[in-house]
Amino acid sequence: MLRKIFIPSLLILMITANAQTTYTPTPENLEAREWFQNARFGMFIHWGVYSVLGDGEWVMNNQRIDKKTYEKLPDFFNPLKFDPKEWVAVAKAAGMKYITITSKHHDGFAMFDSKLTDWDIVDRTPYKKDVLKMLAEECKKEGIKLFFYHSHLDWYQDNYFPLGRTGQTSGRPGGGDWYKYLDFMDGQLTELLTNYGEIGGIWFDGHWDKRDADWRLDKTYKLIHTLQPACLISNNHHLAPIPGEDFQAFEKDLPGHNTTGFSGESKIGALPLETCETMNNSWGFNLQDKNYKSTKNLIQYLVKAAGYGSNFLLNVGPMPDGRIQPEFVKTLKEMGSWIDKYGETIYGTRGGPVSPKTWGVTTYKDNKIYVHVLNAEDNNLLIPDFGKKIKSIKVFNTDAKLKYKQDAFGIAIALPEEILDETDTILVIEI
Ligand code: FHN
Protein backbone atom coordinates (compact mmCIF):
# COMPACT_ATOMS: atom_id res chain seq x y z
CA MET A 1 0.00 0.00 0.00
CA LEU A 2 2.78 2.32 1.08
CA ARG A 3 4.57 1.59 -2.19
CA LYS A 4 1.45 2.40 -4.22
CA ILE A 5 1.16 5.82 -2.62
CA PHE A 6 4.87 6.50 -2.67
CA ILE A 7 5.61 5.89 -6.35
CA PRO A 8 3.12 8.36 -7.88
CA SER A 9 4.06 11.09 -5.41
CA LEU A 10 7.74 10.53 -6.10
CA LEU A 11 7.03 10.80 -9.82
CA ILE A 12 5.10 14.04 -9.39
CA LEU A 13 7.95 15.37 -7.28
CA MET A 14 10.50 14.50 -9.95
CA ILE A 15 8.44 16.06 -12.75
CA THR A 16 7.97 19.23 -10.70
CA ALA A 17 11.64 19.30 -9.78
CA ASN A 18 12.42 19.15 -13.49
CA ALA A 19 10.24 22.08 -14.38
CA GLN A 20 10.70 25.84 -14.44
CA THR A 21 8.20 26.24 -11.63
CA THR A 22 8.31 30.02 -11.40
CA TYR A 23 8.14 30.70 -15.12
CA THR A 24 6.68 34.03 -16.15
CA PRO A 25 6.98 34.58 -19.89
CA THR A 26 8.51 37.91 -20.92
CA PRO A 27 6.50 40.40 -23.03
CA GLU A 28 8.64 39.42 -26.09
CA ASN A 29 7.74 35.81 -25.47
CA LEU A 30 4.02 36.54 -25.21
CA GLU A 31 4.23 38.53 -28.43
CA ALA A 32 5.98 35.60 -30.12
CA ARG A 33 3.21 33.26 -28.93
CA GLU A 34 0.65 35.56 -30.52
CA TRP A 35 2.61 35.59 -33.78
CA PHE A 36 2.86 31.82 -33.62
CA GLN A 37 -0.88 31.36 -33.21
CA ASN A 38 -1.60 33.73 -36.06
CA ALA A 39 0.81 31.88 -38.34
CA ARG A 40 -1.17 28.61 -38.18
CA PHE A 41 0.85 26.67 -40.77
CA GLY A 42 4.49 25.56 -40.70
CA MET A 43 6.86 23.15 -42.44
CA PHE A 44 8.49 20.38 -40.43
CA ILE A 45 11.76 19.03 -41.87
CA HIS A 46 13.36 15.76 -40.78
CA TRP A 47 16.75 15.59 -42.44
CA GLY A 48 19.90 13.76 -41.47
CA VAL A 49 22.51 11.26 -42.65
CA TYR A 50 19.89 8.53 -42.21
CA SER A 51 18.26 9.78 -45.44
CA VAL A 52 21.07 7.97 -47.32
CA LEU A 53 19.50 4.62 -46.36
CA GLY A 54 16.00 5.72 -47.41
CA ASP A 55 14.45 3.92 -44.46
CA GLY A 56 13.34 6.70 -42.12
CA GLU A 57 15.03 8.49 -39.23
CA TRP A 58 14.76 5.49 -36.86
CA VAL A 59 16.88 3.27 -39.11
CA MET A 60 19.80 3.08 -36.65
CA ASN A 61 17.54 1.66 -33.96
CA ASN A 62 15.23 -0.37 -36.21
CA GLN A 63 17.99 -2.09 -38.18
CA ARG A 64 20.06 -2.47 -34.99
CA ILE A 65 23.00 -0.63 -36.54
CA ASP A 66 25.84 -0.14 -34.06
CA LYS A 67 27.65 3.16 -33.70
CA LYS A 68 30.80 2.06 -35.55
CA THR A 69 28.81 0.94 -38.56
CA TYR A 70 26.52 3.97 -38.51
CA GLU A 71 29.64 6.15 -38.54
CA LYS A 72 30.15 5.14 -42.18
CA LEU A 73 26.95 6.91 -43.24
CA PRO A 74 28.13 10.54 -43.21
CA ASP A 75 30.70 9.65 -45.91
CA PHE A 76 27.81 9.02 -48.31
CA PHE A 77 25.91 12.18 -47.41
CA ASN A 78 26.74 14.80 -50.02
CA PRO A 79 23.56 16.79 -50.72
CA LEU A 80 24.84 18.73 -53.71
CA LYS A 81 21.32 19.61 -54.78
CA PHE A 82 20.43 21.23 -51.46
CA ASP A 83 19.15 24.72 -52.23
CA PRO A 84 17.79 26.62 -49.23
CA LYS A 85 16.18 29.11 -51.63
CA GLU A 86 14.17 26.29 -53.16
CA TRP A 87 13.07 24.89 -49.77
CA VAL A 88 11.98 28.26 -48.47
CA ALA A 89 10.20 29.01 -51.75
CA VAL A 90 8.31 25.70 -51.51
CA ALA A 91 7.29 26.46 -47.91
CA LYS A 92 6.19 29.99 -48.79
CA ALA A 93 4.24 28.90 -51.85
CA ALA A 94 2.41 26.38 -49.64
CA GLY A 95 1.39 29.23 -47.34
CA MET A 96 3.67 28.14 -44.49
CA LYS A 97 4.97 30.86 -42.18
CA TYR A 98 7.71 29.00 -40.34
CA ILE A 99 10.07 26.05 -40.65
CA THR A 100 11.02 23.61 -37.89
CA ILE A 101 14.08 21.57 -38.87
CA THR A 102 15.97 18.82 -37.07
CA SER A 103 19.21 20.26 -35.69
CA LYS A 104 19.83 16.83 -34.14
CA HIS A 105 17.63 13.74 -34.26
CA HIS A 106 17.90 10.61 -32.09
CA ASP A 107 21.05 9.44 -33.95
CA GLY A 108 22.79 12.39 -32.29
CA PHE A 109 24.21 13.70 -35.58
CA ALA A 110 24.37 17.50 -35.60
CA MET A 111 23.21 19.03 -38.87
CA PHE A 112 25.20 22.14 -37.94
CA ASP A 113 28.79 23.03 -37.20
CA SER A 114 29.11 22.06 -33.55
CA LYS A 115 32.36 22.82 -31.77
CA LEU A 116 31.46 20.35 -29.01
CA THR A 117 31.72 17.21 -31.12
CA ASP A 118 32.91 16.18 -34.55
CA TRP A 119 29.74 14.09 -34.98
CA ASP A 120 28.37 16.79 -37.25
CA ILE A 121 27.79 17.66 -40.88
CA VAL A 122 30.81 19.93 -41.29
CA ASP A 123 33.37 17.54 -39.77
CA ARG A 124 32.09 14.22 -41.07
CA THR A 125 30.50 14.63 -44.49
CA PRO A 126 32.08 15.36 -47.87
CA TYR A 127 29.57 18.23 -48.14
CA LYS A 128 31.27 20.04 -45.23
CA LYS A 129 28.73 22.87 -45.13
CA ASP A 130 26.48 24.00 -42.30
CA VAL A 131 23.03 23.53 -43.81
CA LEU A 132 21.30 25.17 -40.85
CA LYS A 133 23.36 28.34 -41.36
CA MET A 134 22.42 28.38 -45.05
CA LEU A 135 18.76 27.83 -44.24
CA ALA A 136 18.77 30.42 -41.43
CA GLU A 137 20.12 33.07 -43.81
CA GLU A 138 17.50 32.32 -46.45
CA CYS A 139 14.66 32.23 -43.90
CA LYS A 140 15.72 35.62 -42.58
CA LYS A 141 15.75 37.06 -46.10
CA GLU A 142 12.29 35.69 -46.83
CA GLY A 143 10.60 36.50 -43.52
CA ILE A 144 10.14 32.86 -42.51
CA LYS A 145 10.76 32.05 -38.85
CA LEU A 146 13.13 29.19 -38.13
CA PHE A 147 12.64 26.70 -35.29
CA PHE A 148 14.95 23.85 -34.33
CA TYR A 149 13.81 20.34 -33.48
CA HIS A 150 16.36 19.07 -30.98
CA SER A 151 16.36 15.53 -29.67
CA HIS A 152 16.91 15.03 -25.95
CA LEU A 153 17.38 11.36 -26.77
CA ASP A 154 20.78 10.47 -28.21
CA TRP A 155 21.77 7.03 -29.53
CA TYR A 156 25.38 8.11 -30.15
CA GLN A 157 26.77 9.83 -27.07
CA ASP A 158 28.33 7.47 -24.49
CA ASN A 159 27.29 9.83 -21.71
CA TYR A 160 23.65 9.22 -22.55
CA PHE A 161 23.68 6.69 -19.75
CA PRO A 162 21.87 4.78 -18.34
CA LEU A 163 20.33 3.94 -21.69
CA GLY A 164 16.63 4.51 -22.21
CA ARG A 165 13.95 2.42 -23.88
CA THR A 166 15.52 2.78 -27.33
CA GLY A 167 18.95 2.75 -28.94
CA GLN A 168 20.00 -0.28 -26.93
CA THR A 169 21.82 -1.91 -29.86
CA SER A 170 24.09 1.00 -30.74
CA GLY A 171 27.08 -0.70 -29.07
CA ARG A 172 27.96 1.95 -26.51
CA PRO A 173 30.41 0.97 -23.74
CA GLY A 174 27.76 0.81 -21.02
CA GLY A 175 28.89 3.60 -18.75
CA GLY A 176 28.87 7.38 -18.87
CA ASP A 177 28.16 10.60 -17.03
CA TRP A 178 24.55 11.68 -17.45
CA TYR A 179 25.17 15.24 -16.26
CA LYS A 180 28.01 15.61 -18.77
CA TYR A 181 25.52 14.61 -21.43
CA LEU A 182 23.09 17.30 -20.25
CA ASP A 183 25.94 19.86 -20.25
CA PHE A 184 26.74 18.82 -23.80
CA MET A 185 23.11 19.23 -24.82
CA ASP A 186 22.91 22.68 -23.21
CA GLY A 187 26.18 23.54 -24.97
CA GLN A 188 24.76 22.61 -28.37
CA LEU A 189 21.60 24.59 -27.63
CA THR A 190 23.79 27.58 -26.76
CA GLU A 191 25.50 27.22 -30.14
CA LEU A 192 22.14 27.08 -31.89
CA LEU A 193 20.86 30.13 -30.06
CA THR A 194 23.95 32.27 -30.56
CA ASN A 195 25.17 31.49 -34.08
CA TYR A 196 21.99 31.38 -36.17
CA GLY A 197 20.24 34.69 -35.51
CA GLU A 198 16.78 34.91 -34.04
CA ILE A 199 15.30 31.48 -33.48
CA GLY A 200 11.53 31.07 -33.40
CA GLY A 201 11.60 28.13 -31.04
CA ILE A 202 13.17 24.93 -29.81
CA TRP A 203 11.05 21.82 -30.33
CA PHE A 204 12.26 19.02 -28.06
CA ASP A 205 11.61 15.35 -28.58
CA GLY A 206 12.77 12.10 -26.99
CA HIS A 207 12.14 12.92 -23.33
CA TRP A 208 9.80 9.88 -23.37
CA ASP A 209 12.86 7.61 -23.80
CA LYS A 210 13.71 8.04 -20.10
CA ARG A 211 10.68 9.62 -18.52
CA ASP A 212 11.87 9.48 -14.95
CA ALA A 213 15.44 10.65 -15.54
CA ASP A 214 16.54 13.99 -14.12
CA TRP A 215 16.40 15.96 -17.37
CA ARG A 216 17.19 19.25 -15.65
CA LEU A 217 14.53 20.87 -17.84
CA ASP A 218 14.43 23.83 -15.51
CA LYS A 219 18.04 24.72 -16.24
CA THR A 220 17.75 24.08 -19.98
CA TYR A 221 14.53 26.07 -20.35
CA LYS A 222 16.00 28.99 -18.38
CA LEU A 223 19.11 28.92 -20.54
CA ILE A 224 17.03 29.16 -23.72
CA HIS A 225 14.84 31.97 -22.42
CA THR A 226 17.90 33.87 -21.18
CA LEU A 227 19.70 33.58 -24.51
CA GLN A 228 16.59 34.47 -26.52
CA PRO A 229 13.54 35.49 -24.46
CA ALA A 230 11.21 35.35 -27.46
CA CYS A 231 12.29 31.82 -28.38
CA LEU A 232 9.31 29.51 -27.84
CA ILE A 233 9.87 26.18 -26.15
CA SER A 234 7.83 23.13 -26.90
CA ASN A 235 8.45 19.56 -25.88
CA ASN A 236 6.93 16.50 -27.51
CA HIS A 237 7.08 14.53 -24.26
CA HIS A 238 3.51 13.32 -24.76
CA LEU A 239 2.56 14.81 -21.38
CA ALA A 240 0.60 17.87 -20.29
CA PRO A 241 2.73 21.05 -20.59
CA ILE A 242 5.52 21.50 -18.06
CA PRO A 243 6.20 25.02 -16.72
CA GLY A 244 8.75 26.81 -18.88
CA GLU A 245 7.14 25.67 -22.13
CA ASP A 246 5.44 28.10 -24.48
CA PHE A 247 3.31 25.94 -26.72
CA GLN A 248 1.96 22.41 -26.58
CA ALA A 249 2.83 19.85 -29.23
CA PHE A 250 0.65 16.99 -30.44
CA GLU A 251 1.88 14.30 -32.78
CA LYS A 252 -0.29 12.79 -35.51
CA ASP A 253 -3.45 13.71 -33.63
CA LEU A 254 -5.68 16.71 -33.29
CA PRO A 255 -5.63 18.18 -29.78
CA GLY A 256 -7.70 16.08 -27.41
CA HIS A 257 -7.60 12.98 -29.66
CA ASN A 258 -5.41 9.95 -29.12
CA THR A 259 -5.49 7.65 -32.13
CA THR A 260 -1.72 7.09 -31.94
CA GLY A 261 -1.45 6.35 -28.25
CA PHE A 262 1.02 9.26 -27.85
CA SER A 263 -1.46 11.71 -26.40
CA GLY A 264 -3.05 9.70 -23.59
CA GLU A 265 -1.45 11.86 -20.91
CA SER A 266 -1.30 14.99 -23.01
CA LYS A 267 -4.35 16.86 -21.69
CA ILE A 268 -4.91 20.17 -23.44
CA GLY A 269 -3.47 23.02 -21.38
CA ALA A 270 -3.73 26.78 -21.72
CA LEU A 271 -0.79 27.27 -24.10
CA PRO A 272 -0.94 27.74 -27.87
CA LEU A 273 -1.26 24.41 -29.66
CA GLU A 274 0.44 22.72 -32.57
CA THR A 275 -0.06 19.34 -34.17
CA CYS A 276 2.34 17.70 -36.60
CA GLU A 277 1.73 15.16 -39.34
CA THR A 278 3.55 13.42 -42.18
CA MET A 279 2.77 13.67 -45.91
CA ASN A 280 3.16 9.91 -46.32
CA ASN A 281 3.76 7.68 -43.29
CA SER A 282 7.37 8.69 -42.63
CA TRP A 283 9.19 11.60 -41.02
CA GLY A 284 12.64 10.99 -42.47
CA PHE A 285 13.05 10.11 -46.17
CA ASN A 286 11.65 6.67 -46.89
CA LEU A 287 12.18 5.39 -50.40
CA GLN A 288 9.44 2.77 -50.22
CA ASP A 289 6.73 4.79 -48.55
CA LYS A 290 4.21 5.72 -51.20
CA ASN A 291 1.29 6.28 -48.85
CA TYR A 292 0.92 9.87 -49.93
CA LYS A 293 -1.92 11.75 -48.32
CA SER A 294 -4.09 13.62 -50.80
CA THR A 295 -4.14 17.39 -51.08
CA LYS A 296 -7.76 17.39 -49.96
CA ASN A 297 -6.94 15.33 -46.87
CA LEU A 298 -4.11 17.68 -45.87
CA ILE A 299 -6.11 20.85 -46.49
CA GLN A 300 -8.90 19.43 -44.38
CA TYR A 301 -6.38 18.60 -41.64
CA LEU A 302 -5.11 22.19 -41.68
CA VAL A 303 -8.68 23.46 -41.44
CA LYS A 304 -9.55 21.04 -38.64
CA ALA A 305 -6.41 22.00 -36.72
CA ALA A 306 -7.41 25.68 -36.99
CA GLY A 307 -10.89 24.73 -35.76
CA TYR A 308 -9.25 23.19 -32.70
CA GLY A 309 -7.30 26.43 -32.24
CA SER A 310 -4.11 24.68 -33.28
CA ASN A 311 -1.26 25.20 -35.73
CA PHE A 312 -0.44 22.55 -38.28
CA LEU A 313 3.20 21.53 -38.76
CA LEU A 314 3.40 19.44 -41.92
CA ASN A 315 6.49 17.32 -42.46
CA VAL A 316 8.78 16.74 -45.40
CA GLY A 317 11.78 14.39 -45.23
CA PRO A 318 14.22 15.60 -47.89
CA MET A 319 16.21 13.11 -49.94
CA PRO A 320 19.97 12.56 -49.45
CA ASP A 321 20.71 14.72 -52.49
CA GLY A 322 19.08 17.68 -50.73
CA ARG A 323 15.83 17.90 -52.68
CA ILE A 324 12.33 17.65 -51.27
CA GLN A 325 10.67 14.80 -53.10
CA PRO A 326 8.58 15.94 -56.10
CA GLU A 327 5.39 14.23 -54.85
CA PHE A 328 5.50 16.46 -51.76
CA VAL A 329 6.32 19.60 -53.71
CA LYS A 330 3.28 19.03 -55.94
CA THR A 331 0.90 18.58 -53.01
CA LEU A 332 2.33 21.58 -51.18
CA LYS A 333 1.83 23.73 -54.27
CA GLU A 334 -1.79 22.64 -54.46
CA MET A 335 -2.28 23.40 -50.78
CA GLY A 336 -0.82 26.84 -51.45
CA SER A 337 -3.33 27.55 -54.23
CA TRP A 338 -6.15 26.73 -51.82
CA ILE A 339 -4.70 28.87 -49.05
CA ASP A 340 -4.17 31.78 -51.46
CA LYS A 341 -7.94 31.90 -51.83
CA TYR A 342 -9.10 30.94 -48.36
CA GLY A 343 -6.19 31.96 -46.08
CA GLU A 344 -8.30 34.66 -44.44
CA THR A 345 -10.36 31.93 -42.75
CA ILE A 346 -7.23 30.28 -41.29
CA TYR A 347 -4.44 32.81 -40.60
CA GLY A 348 -4.91 34.95 -37.52
CA THR A 349 -8.02 33.03 -36.49
CA ARG A 350 -8.77 31.19 -33.28
CA GLY A 351 -10.96 28.14 -32.74
CA GLY A 352 -14.58 29.24 -33.31
CA PRO A 353 -17.54 29.32 -30.92
CA VAL A 354 -18.92 25.98 -32.12
CA SER A 355 -16.71 23.07 -31.09
CA PRO A 356 -15.53 20.68 -33.86
CA LYS A 357 -18.27 18.42 -35.20
CA THR A 358 -18.46 15.52 -37.65
CA TRP A 359 -19.51 17.94 -40.41
CA GLY A 360 -16.57 20.30 -39.81
CA VAL A 361 -15.22 23.12 -37.67
CA THR A 362 -15.49 26.84 -37.03
CA THR A 363 -12.81 29.51 -36.78
CA TYR A 364 -13.21 33.19 -36.00
CA LYS A 365 -11.56 36.57 -36.34
CA ASP A 366 -13.02 39.92 -35.23
CA ASN A 367 -16.74 39.94 -36.03
CA LYS A 368 -16.61 37.02 -38.46
CA ILE A 369 -17.19 33.36 -37.77
CA TYR A 370 -16.03 31.04 -40.52
CA VAL A 371 -18.00 27.84 -40.74
CA HIS A 372 -15.96 25.17 -42.55
CA VAL A 373 -18.26 22.45 -43.80
CA LEU A 374 -15.90 19.57 -44.58
CA ASN A 375 -18.53 16.84 -44.96
CA ALA A 376 -21.90 18.26 -45.91
CA GLU A 377 -24.35 15.73 -44.54
CA ASP A 378 -27.45 17.41 -45.92
CA ASN A 379 -28.73 20.53 -47.66
CA ASN A 380 -29.24 22.05 -44.22
CA LEU A 381 -26.76 22.59 -41.48
CA LEU A 382 -27.84 22.90 -37.87
CA ILE A 383 -25.32 24.46 -35.56
CA PRO A 384 -25.72 25.19 -31.85
CA ASP A 385 -26.59 28.80 -31.06
CA PHE A 386 -23.60 30.73 -29.72
CA GLY A 387 -25.58 33.61 -28.25
CA LYS A 388 -24.71 36.40 -30.70
CA LYS A 389 -26.97 38.41 -32.96
CA ILE A 390 -26.32 37.43 -36.55
CA LYS A 391 -26.09 40.17 -39.21
CA SER A 392 -25.77 37.89 -42.21
CA ILE A 393 -24.58 34.49 -43.38
CA LYS A 394 -22.81 34.41 -46.73
CA VAL A 395 -20.75 32.04 -48.79
CA PHE A 396 -17.11 33.08 -48.29
CA ASN A 397 -15.88 35.65 -50.79
CA THR A 398 -19.26 36.12 -52.45
CA ASP A 399 -22.31 38.27 -51.81
CA ALA A 400 -24.51 35.19 -51.89
CA LYS A 401 -26.59 35.43 -48.71
CA LEU A 402 -27.81 32.17 -47.28
CA LYS A 403 -31.19 31.59 -45.69
CA TYR A 404 -31.06 30.78 -42.02
CA LYS A 405 -33.27 30.53 -38.99
CA GLN A 406 -32.04 31.22 -35.46
CA ASP A 407 -34.20 29.94 -32.63
CA ALA A 408 -34.04 28.06 -29.35
CA PHE A 409 -32.93 24.88 -31.19
CA GLY A 410 -29.89 26.50 -32.81
CA ILE A 411 -29.11 28.06 -36.17
CA ALA A 412 -30.35 26.20 -39.22
CA ILE A 413 -28.58 27.26 -42.42
CA ALA A 414 -29.63 26.33 -45.94
CA LEU A 415 -26.82 24.77 -47.97
CA PRO A 416 -27.97 24.74 -51.58
CA GLU A 417 -26.28 22.12 -53.72
CA GLU A 418 -24.54 24.70 -55.95
CA ILE A 419 -22.48 26.19 -53.12
CA LEU A 420 -21.05 22.88 -51.92
CA ASP A 421 -17.33 22.43 -52.34
CA GLU A 422 -15.94 18.96 -51.89
CA THR A 423 -12.89 20.14 -49.96
CA ASP A 424 -14.40 22.83 -47.76
CA THR A 425 -17.60 24.85 -48.10
CA ILE A 426 -16.87 28.03 -46.17
CA LEU A 427 -19.67 30.19 -44.80
CA VAL A 428 -19.13 33.52 -43.11
CA ILE A 429 -21.36 34.49 -40.26
CA GLU A 430 -21.13 38.19 -39.55
CA ILE A 431 -22.04 39.12 -36.00
O1 FHN B 1 10.73 9.53 -32.53
C1 FHN B 1 10.28 10.72 -33.08
C2 FHN B 1 10.03 10.61 -34.55
O2 FHN B 1 11.19 10.19 -35.19
C3 FHN B 1 9.63 11.97 -35.07
O3 FHN B 1 10.65 12.91 -34.88
C4 FHN B 1 8.37 12.42 -34.39
C5 FHN B 1 7.90 13.80 -34.78
O4 FHN B 1 6.87 14.22 -33.96
N1 FHN B 1 8.49 12.40 -32.93
C6 FHN B 1 9.10 11.25 -32.30
C7 FHN B 1 8.16 10.28 -31.74
O5 FHN B 1 7.34 10.85 -30.75
Coordinates of N, CA, C and O and ligand atoms in Angstrom, one line a residue, residues 44 46 57-58 102 105-106 149 153 155 203 205-206 208 236 238 250-252 262 276 283-284, ligand 1:
F44 N 7.6 21.2 -41.3 CA 8.5 20.4 -40.4 C 9.5 19.7 -41.4 O 9.1 19.2 -42.5
H46 N 12.5 16.8 -41.4 CA 13.4 15.8 -40.8 C 14.4 15.4 -41.8 O 14.2 14.8 -42.8
E57 N 14.1 7.9 -40.2 CA 15.0 8.5 -39.2 C 15.3 7.5 -38.1 O 16.2 7.8 -37.3
W58 N 14.5 6.5 -38.0 CA 14.8 5.5 -36.9 C 15.6 4.3 -37.3 O 15.8 3.3 -36.6
T102 N 15.2 19.6 -38.0 CA 16.0 18.8 -37.1 C 17.4 19.3 -37.0 O 18.2 19.2 -38.0
H105 N 18.7 14.7 -34.5 CA 17.6 13.7 -34.3 C 18.2 12.7 -33.3 O 19.3 12.9 -32.7
H106 N 17.5 11.6 -33.1 CA 17.9 10.6 -32.1 C 19.3 10.0 -32.4 O 19.9 9.5 -31.5
Y149 N 14.2 21.6 -34.2 CA 13.8 20.3 -33.5 C 15.1 19.8 -32.9 O 16.1 19.6 -33.6
L153 N 16.9 12.7 -26.6 CA 17.4 11.4 -26.8 C 18.6 11.3 -27.7 O 18.6 12.0 -28.8
W155 N 21.3 8.4 -29.4 CA 21.8 7.0 -29.5 C 23.3 6.9 -29.7 O 23.8 5.9 -29.8
W203 N 12.1 22.9 -30.4 CA 11.1 21.8 -30.3 C 11.7 20.5 -29.9 O 12.5 19.9 -30.6
D205 N 12.2 16.7 -28.4 CA 11.6 15.3 -28.6 C 12.5 14.3 -27.9 O 13.7 14.5 -27.8
G206 N 11.9 13.2 -27.5 CA 12.8 12.1 -27.0 C 12.8 12.0 -25.5 O 13.4 11.0 -24.9
W208 N 10.5 11.1 -23.7 CA 9.8 9.9 -23.4 C 10.7 8.6 -23.3 O 10.3 7.6 -22.8
N236 N 7.8 17.6 -27.1 CA 6.9 16.5 -27.5 C 7.1 15.3 -26.5 O 7.4 14.2 -27.0
H238 N 4.8 14.1 -24.8 CA 3.5 13.3 -24.8 C 2.8 13.5 -23.4 O 2.1 12.6 -23.0
F250 N 1.4 18.3 -30.3 CA 0.7 17.0 -30.4 C 1.2 16.3 -31.7 O 1.6 17.0 -32.6
E251 N 1.3 15.0 -31.6 CA 1.9 14.3 -32.8 C 0.8 13.4 -33.4 O 0.2 12.6 -32.8
K252 N 0.6 13.6 -34.7 CA -0.3 12.8 -35.5 C -1.7 12.7 -34.9 O -2.3 11.6 -35.0
F262 N 0.0 8.3 -28.4 CA 1.0 9.3 -27.8 C 0.4 10.3 -26.9 O 1.1 10.8 -26.0
C276 N 1.5 18.0 -35.4 CA 2.3 17.7 -36.6 C 1.9 16.4 -37.3 O 1.3 15.5 -36.6
W283 N 8.6 10.3 -41.3 CA 9.2 11.6 -41.0 C 10.5 11.8 -41.8 O 10.5 12.7 -42.6
G284 N 11.4 10.9 -41.7 CA 12.6 11.0 -42.5 C 12.4 10.3 -43.8 O 11.5 9.5 -43.9
Ligands
FHN1 O1 10.7 9.5 -32.5 C1 10.3 10.7 -33.1 C2 10.0 10.6 -34.6 O2 11.2 10.2 -35.2 C3 9.6 12.0 -35.1 O3 10.7 12.9 -34.9 C4 8.4 12.4 -34.4 C5 7.9 13.8 -34.8 O4 6.9 14.2 -34.0 N1 8.5 12.4 -32.9 C6 9.1 11.2 -32.3 C7 8.2 10.3 -31.7 O5 7.3 10.9 -30.8

